[in-house]
Coordinates of C-alpha atoms in Angstrom, one line a residue:
Chain A
M1 CA 149.7 89.5 58.8
Q2 CA 147.2 85.9 58.6
T3 CA 147.4 85.6 62.6
T4 CA 146.8 89.6 63.1
R5 CA 143.5 89.5 61.0
R6 CA 141.9 86.6 63.1
G7 CA 142.9 88.6 66.2
M8 CA 141.5 91.9 64.8
R9 CA 138.2 89.1 64.7
R10 CA 138.2 87.9 68.2
I11 CA 138.9 92.0 69.3
T12 CA 135.5 92.5 67.3
V13 CA 133.4 89.3 68.6
A14 CA 134.8 90.4 72.6
A15 CA 134.1 94.6 71.6
L16 CA 130.2 93.5 70.2
L17 CA 129.9 91.2 73.9
L18 CA 130.3 94.0 75.9
V19 CA 127.7 95.9 73.8
P20 CA 124.7 94.7 75.7
L21 CA 127.3 94.8 78.9
L22 CA 127.7 97.9 79.0
A23 CA 123.6 98.4 78.1
V24 CA 122.3 96.2 81.3
S25 CA 125.1 97.6 83.5
G26 CA 123.8 101.2 83.3
C27 CA 126.7 102.5 81.2
G28 CA 124.5 102.4 78.6
E29 CA 121.9 105.2 76.8
Q30 CA 119.0 104.5 79.1
L31 CA 115.5 105.2 77.5
G32 CA 112.3 106.8 79.1
V33 CA 112.7 107.6 83.1
A34 CA 112.4 103.5 84.1
S35 CA 114.6 102.9 86.2
Q36 CA 117.8 103.0 86.2
S37 CA 118.5 99.7 87.9
A38 CA 115.6 98.0 86.0
P39 CA 117.2 94.8 84.4
T40 CA 114.3 93.2 83.5
P41 CA 112.7 93.7 80.3
I42 CA 109.3 95.6 80.3
E43 CA 105.9 94.3 77.7
A44 CA 103.1 96.3 76.2
D45 CA 99.6 94.4 75.6
S46 CA 96.3 95.6 74.4
R47 CA 94.1 93.2 75.6
L48 CA 93.6 93.2 79.5
P49 CA 92.4 89.8 80.9
E50 CA 89.0 88.9 82.3
R51 CA 90.9 88.1 85.0
L52 CA 92.6 90.9 85.9
V53 CA 88.3 92.9 85.2
D54 CA 87.0 90.2 87.6
A55 CA 89.3 91.0 90.7
L56 CA 89.6 95.4 89.5
S57 CA 85.5 94.9 90.2
R58 CA 85.6 93.3 93.3
S59 CA 88.1 95.8 94.9
G60 CA 85.5 98.7 93.7
V61 CA 86.4 99.1 90.2
D62 CA 84.6 98.7 87.0
L63 CA 86.4 99.6 84.1
R64 CA 86.7 98.5 79.9
D65 CA 90.3 97.6 76.9
S66 CA 89.7 100.6 75.0
G67 CA 92.9 99.5 72.8
F68 CA 96.1 102.2 72.4
V69 CA 94.4 104.2 70.8
E70 CA 94.3 107.9 72.3
G71 CA 96.7 109.1 74.5
I72 CA 100.0 107.9 75.9
S73 CA 101.8 105.0 74.7
A74 CA 102.0 101.4 76.4
A75 CA 105.6 102.3 76.4
Q76 CA 105.1 106.0 78.1
S77 CA 103.5 104.0 80.6
L78 CA 105.2 101.6 81.9
A79 CA 107.8 104.6 81.5
A80 CA 104.8 106.4 84.1
F81 CA 105.1 103.4 86.3
A82 CA 108.3 103.7 86.3
D83 CA 108.7 107.1 87.5
M84 CA 106.3 106.5 91.2
Y85 CA 107.4 102.1 91.0
D86 CA 110.7 100.2 90.3
P87 CA 109.9 97.5 88.6
A88 CA 113.2 95.5 90.0
A89 CA 111.7 95.5 93.3
Y90 CA 109.4 93.2 91.6
A91 CA 109.7 88.7 90.3
A92 CA 107.3 89.7 87.7
T93 CA 107.7 91.9 84.5
P94 CA 105.1 95.1 84.5
T95 CA 102.0 95.1 81.8
A96 CA 100.8 98.4 80.7
Y97 CA 97.0 98.2 79.0
A98 CA 94.5 100.5 77.8
A99 CA 91.0 100.5 79.4
V100 CA 87.6 103.2 80.0
I101 CA 86.1 103.5 83.6
E102 CA 83.1 102.2 83.7
S103 CA 83.0 102.6 87.5
S104 CA 84.4 103.3 90.2
D105 CA 84.3 104.6 93.8
V106 CA 87.2 106.6 94.1
Y107 CA 86.9 110.1 93.3
R108 CA 89.9 110.2 90.7
V109 CA 87.8 109.1 88.4
T110 CA 84.5 110.2 85.5
P111 CA 83.1 107.5 83.6
G112 CA 83.6 107.6 80.8
Q113 CA 87.5 108.2 81.6
L114 CA 90.4 107.0 79.0
V115 CA 92.6 105.0 81.3
R116 CA 96.1 103.7 81.2
I117 CA 96.9 100.4 83.6
V118 CA 100.6 98.8 84.6
H119 CA 99.7 95.7 86.4
V120 CA 101.8 93.3 88.0
P121 CA 100.4 90.3 88.9
G122 CA 101.2 87.9 92.4
V123 CA 102.9 90.6 93.8
E124 CA 102.7 89.4 97.4
R125 CA 102.1 91.6 100.5
D126 CA 101.3 90.9 104.1
I127 CA 97.8 92.0 105.9
I128 CA 98.4 92.1 109.1
G129 CA 95.1 94.6 110.1
P130 CA 94.8 97.0 113.3
A131 CA 96.1 95.9 116.5
L132 CA 93.1 93.9 118.8
P133 CA 91.4 95.3 121.9
A134 CA 93.2 95.1 125.6
G135 CA 93.8 91.8 126.2
A136 CA 93.7 89.6 123.1
A137 CA 97.3 88.4 120.5
T138 CA 99.4 90.5 119.0
P139 CA 98.0 90.2 115.2
T140 CA 100.3 87.4 112.8
P141 CA 100.9 89.0 109.2
D142 CA 98.4 86.9 106.6
V143 CA 101.3 87.3 103.5
I144 CA 98.6 87.2 100.1
V145 CA 99.9 87.1 96.5
T146 CA 97.6 90.0 95.0
D147 CA 97.7 91.9 91.6
M148 CA 99.1 95.5 91.5
V149 CA 96.8 97.8 88.8
A150 CA 98.4 101.1 88.7
I151 CA 95.5 103.4 86.9
F152 CA 97.4 106.4 84.7
D153 CA 96.0 109.4 83.5
A154 CA 96.4 108.1 79.1
D155 CA 96.6 111.9 78.1
S156 CA 98.7 113.5 81.2
G157 CA 100.0 110.4 82.4
K158 CA 99.1 111.7 86.2
H159 CA 99.3 108.7 88.6
L160 CA 95.5 108.6 89.8
F161 CA 95.2 105.5 91.2
T162 CA 97.4 102.3 91.9
V163 CA 94.9 98.9 94.1
Y164 CA 95.7 96.3 95.6
A165 CA 93.2 93.8 94.2
G166 CA 92.1 90.5 95.5
P167 CA 93.0 87.8 96.1
Chain B
M1 CA 152.5 87.7 69.5
A2 CA 151.4 85.1 72.1
R3 CA 153.0 88.2 74.8
R4 CA 150.5 90.4 73.1
W5 CA 147.8 88.9 72.9
R6 CA 148.2 87.8 76.9
V7 CA 148.2 91.5 76.9
R8 CA 145.4 92.1 74.8
A9 CA 143.7 90.0 77.0
A10 CA 145.0 91.5 80.4
L11 CA 143.1 94.9 79.2
L12 CA 140.0 92.8 78.2
A13 CA 139.8 92.3 81.4
V14 CA 139.8 94.8 82.4
P15 CA 136.8 96.6 82.2
L16 CA 134.7 92.8 81.6
T17 CA 135.8 92.6 85.8
V18 CA 134.5 95.8 86.6
L19 CA 131.3 95.5 84.2
G20 CA 131.3 91.7 86.1
G21 CA 131.1 93.7 89.7
L22 CA 128.6 96.3 88.5
L23 CA 125.8 93.1 87.7
V24 CA 126.0 91.0 90.9
P25 CA 123.3 91.8 93.0
Q26 CA 124.7 93.9 95.5
Q27 CA 125.0 92.6 99.3
A28 CA 122.0 94.5 101.9
H29 CA 124.7 96.4 104.4
A30 CA 126.2 94.5 106.8
H31 CA 123.7 96.1 109.8
C32 CA 120.5 95.5 107.8
P33 CA 118.7 92.3 109.9
S34 CA 117.9 89.7 107.2
G35 CA 114.2 88.2 106.9
F36 CA 111.0 89.2 107.6
E37 CA 109.1 91.0 110.9
Y38 CA 106.7 92.6 111.7
L39 CA 106.9 95.4 114.4
Y40 CA 104.6 97.4 115.8
V41 CA 103.1 100.2 118.1
A42 CA 99.2 101.2 118.4
G43 CA 96.5 103.1 120.9
L44 CA 93.1 101.7 120.6
Q45 CA 89.8 103.3 121.9
G46 CA 87.4 100.6 122.4
S47 CA 84.4 101.9 125.4
E48 CA 82.3 103.6 122.6
T49 CA 81.9 102.4 119.1
Y50 CA 82.4 104.8 116.2
R51 CA 81.3 105.8 112.8
S52 CA 84.6 108.0 112.7
V53 CA 88.5 108.6 112.9
R54 CA 91.4 110.7 111.5
V55 CA 95.0 110.8 112.3
R56 CA 98.1 113.2 111.8
A57 CA 100.7 111.7 110.7
E58 CA 103.5 113.2 108.9
W59 CA 106.3 111.5 106.8
L60 CA 109.6 110.3 108.7
P61 CA 112.6 112.4 107.6
S62 CA 114.3 109.0 105.8
P63 CA 111.8 105.6 106.0
A64 CA 113.5 103.5 103.7
V65 CA 116.1 102.0 105.9
C66 CA 117.2 98.9 105.4
D67 CA 113.9 98.6 102.5
S68 CA 111.5 97.8 105.6
R69 CA 108.0 99.2 105.0
T70 CA 106.5 101.2 107.3
Y71 CA 102.5 102.1 107.6
Y72 CA 101.3 105.3 109.4
S73 CA 97.6 104.5 110.0
A74 CA 94.1 105.0 112.1
S75 CA 91.2 101.9 111.7
I76 CA 87.8 101.6 112.2
V77 CA 87.8 98.5 113.6
K78 CA 84.6 95.7 113.6
G79 CA 85.0 92.6 115.8
D80 CA 88.1 91.1 116.9
N81 CA 89.4 91.9 113.3
D82 CA 86.9 90.7 111.0
G83 CA 86.9 93.5 109.4
W84 CA 87.7 96.7 109.5
L85 CA 88.8 100.8 107.4
Q86 CA 91.9 102.3 107.9
V87 CA 93.8 105.0 106.3
G88 CA 97.4 106.7 106.7
W89 CA 100.5 106.5 104.9
V90 CA 103.2 103.9 103.2
Y91 CA 106.3 104.0 102.2
E92 CA 107.0 99.9 100.9
K93 CA 110.5 98.7 98.8
G94 CA 110.5 99.7 95.2
Y95 CA 108.9 103.4 95.9
S96 CA 110.0 106.5 94.8
R97 CA 107.9 107.9 97.4
P98 CA 105.6 107.6 100.4
L99 CA 101.9 106.8 99.3
G100 CA 98.6 107.7 100.6
Y101 CA 96.0 104.3 101.3
C102 CA 93.0 103.3 102.0
E103 CA 92.6 100.4 103.0
R104 CA 89.2 97.5 103.4
Q105 CA 89.0 94.5 104.6
P106 CA 84.8 93.3 105.1
T107 CA 83.6 91.5 107.7
A108 CA 82.8 88.7 106.1
N109 CA 78.2 90.2 105.9
G110 CA 80.2 92.7 103.2
T111 CA 79.5 92.3 100.0
G112 CA 83.9 94.2 98.6
S113 CA 86.2 92.3 98.6
Y114 CA 90.0 93.2 100.4
A115 CA 91.1 96.2 99.1
L116 CA 94.2 98.2 99.5
T117 CA 94.2 101.6 97.3
E118 CA 97.8 104.6 97.2
F119 CA 97.2 107.2 96.5
R120 CA 99.6 110.1 95.1
V121 CA 99.1 113.3 97.5
S122 CA 101.4 116.0 98.7
E123 CA 103.5 116.1 101.9
S124 CA 102.4 119.3 103.3
E125 CA 98.0 116.9 103.2
Q126 CA 99.3 114.9 105.9
L127 CA 95.5 114.4 107.9
Y128 CA 93.8 110.6 107.9
T129 CA 90.8 111.0 107.6
Y130 CA 88.4 107.7 107.6
D131 CA 83.9 108.9 107.9
R132 CA 81.1 107.4 107.7
E133 CA 79.2 110.5 106.9
G134 CA 74.9 111.7 107.6
A135 CA 72.4 110.1 110.1
D136 CA 71.5 107.1 108.1
G137 CA 75.4 106.3 107.9
G138 CA 75.0 104.8 104.6
W139 CA 78.8 105.5 103.2
F140 CA 82.2 105.8 104.1
Y141 CA 84.8 108.7 103.2
C142 CA 88.1 108.2 102.7
R143 CA 90.0 111.1 102.7
I144 CA 93.7 112.6 103.4
G145 CA 94.2 116.1 103.7
G146 CA 91.2 117.8 102.2
E147 CA 90.5 115.8 99.0
A148 CA 88.0 113.0 99.5
L149 CA 90.2 110.4 97.7
L150 CA 87.6 106.9 98.0
I151 CA 84.2 106.0 99.3
T152 CA 83.3 102.8 100.7
S153 CA 78.6 101.2 101.0
S154 CA 78.4 99.8 104.5
E155 CA 76.6 97.0 102.8
Y156 CA 80.8 96.4 101.2
M157 CA 82.3 96.1 104.4
G158 CA 79.1 93.9 106.2
F159 CA 79.2 97.0 109.2
T160 CA 78.4 100.9 109.8
Y161 CA 80.4 101.2 112.8
G162 CA 83.4 100.1 114.5
G163 CA 83.9 98.9 117.8
H164 CA 87.2 100.0 118.2
I165 CA 89.4 101.9 116.5
V166 CA 93.2 102.3 116.8
V167 CA 95.8 104.4 115.6
Q168 CA 98.6 102.5 114.9
A169 CA 102.9 102.4 113.5
E170 CA 104.1 99.5 111.6
A171 CA 107.4 98.6 110.3
H172 CA 107.9 95.1 108.6
A173 CA 112.2 95.9 109.3
R174 CA 113.9 95.8 112.2
H175 CA 116.5 98.2 111.9
L176 CA 114.0 101.4 112.2
Q177 CA 112.2 103.4 114.6
L178 CA 108.5 104.4 115.0
G179 CA 107.5 107.4 116.8
R180 CA 109.0 110.0 118.4
I181 CA 111.6 111.3 115.7
A182 CA 111.2 115.0 115.5
P183 CA 110.0 116.9 113.5
D184 CA 107.6 114.7 112.4
W185 CA 106.4 112.8 115.3
F186 CA 103.3 110.4 115.0
R187 CA 100.8 111.4 118.5
F188 CA 97.6 109.4 119.5
S189 CA 96.9 113.5 120.9
D190 CA 96.9 114.3 117.1
S191 CA 93.8 111.4 116.4
E192 CA 90.5 112.0 117.0
K193 CA 86.9 110.5 116.4
I194 CA 83.7 110.4 116.4
P195 CA 81.3 108.2 117.9
T196 CA 77.5 106.8 116.5
G197 CA 75.1 109.2 118.5
A198 CA 77.7 112.3 118.4
S199 CA 78.0 114.7 115.6
N200 CA 81.4 117.0 117.0
W201 CA 85.2 115.3 116.4
S202 CA 86.8 115.1 120.2
Q203 CA 89.7 113.7 121.0
L204 CA 90.6 110.0 120.8
N205 CA 91.6 109.1 124.7
I206 CA 93.7 105.9 123.8
E207 CA 93.5 103.1 126.8
G208 CA 95.6 101.1 126.0
V209 CA 98.5 100.9 124.6
H210 CA 100.0 97.6 122.5
S211 CA 103.6 96.6 121.1
D212 CA 106.3 94.3 120.8
A213 CA 108.0 94.7 123.9
E214 CA 110.7 92.1 123.6
V215 CA 112.3 93.7 120.2
W216 CA 111.2 96.5 120.9
D217 CA 113.1 98.7 122.9
W218 CA 110.4 101.4 124.3
S219 CA 111.0 104.1 126.4
Q220 CA 107.8 106.3 126.1
P221 CA 105.2 106.6 125.8
Y222 CA 104.6 110.3 126.8
N223 CA 100.3 111.3 126.8
D224 CA 101.1 112.9 123.3
G225 CA 103.1 109.9 121.6
F226 CA 105.9 107.4 121.3
K227 CA 109.2 106.0 120.4
V228 CA 110.1 102.9 120.1
R229 CA 113.2 101.2 118.7
T230 CA 113.2 98.4 116.9
D231 CA 116.2 96.6 117.9
A232 CA 118.9 96.6 115.7
N233 CA 118.7 100.3 116.3
H234 CA 122.3 100.7 117.1

């Protein structure tokens, strides 16, 4: 009888170990519309980094932190991002911020509009550019590390634009 | 008793083995070449100076082959690639669908910095335009379909017109076919330009076609398009 109880405890421990494995492998319940294949956790932060604000400003988008007061939550913002891009495709964890547009060269936003930002730092892009005039050398990739910033409407969660800003 | 535990252990091992298989990243399909490759085909015109360019470039039916990155674009280029404006569509690994984009690379004299801006656009809106409007020409407009998406000043770019224009298809992988894939073709004849001093669109007169002939199976171009396959397309 003593042996049977110990055995039952072992089985219980094994079952408890299986629960997170099932969840990670996609057999458990999925939250929101996040990618079924995304194993990385996603986080939310209410403070918009100054470095990111500066990078966006150099790319024609001026905004400031607004806090998650009105509109969709950080989790909903990240879910909207996962509907457009697979978070598992990036090495860094996407982070959600709330902001208000001050000015922009993008027509789909207006000054004063509340938006949600999903930021993925350290995304590699290869800038190649157009082909050169006849006789010139074949263009070669120039790999840069940039900030991927996806902007969503704070009310509807609709994707407005994504900018790879910088380096 | 020991036999009973062996049975229990075996019962536990089965689901753990299955789960382990699910958790291990799947290997790329055997026919997908590894490593980064940049392949392209481009048509150019450089006999005039230009303020506007546009091209019709439909999405490919299957742009996601072997995690390839695919770009189809039209560009206004200043000098030897020291600055350009580019508009088109892009499909990258991890994207749920192709996206329209406007890309800006200012010259050293420009006040702006490099940026690529993506937009969710309708698949029926496949006319990609960079257009500097008006005689004073202070602003470049990036349009996809009938929608103006992005505005850029001449000061941001450091130039007011381009020395040559380019329509281009790029593959950032080896396993992909660019160009003539019916019913979605990329045709040079579907590209137009406005030279400086003109006010109307006119057809591009392709003066040179560039590609990497060592890698690509270059079986065309026709006058109205091209067909290029990578070396992995067999």
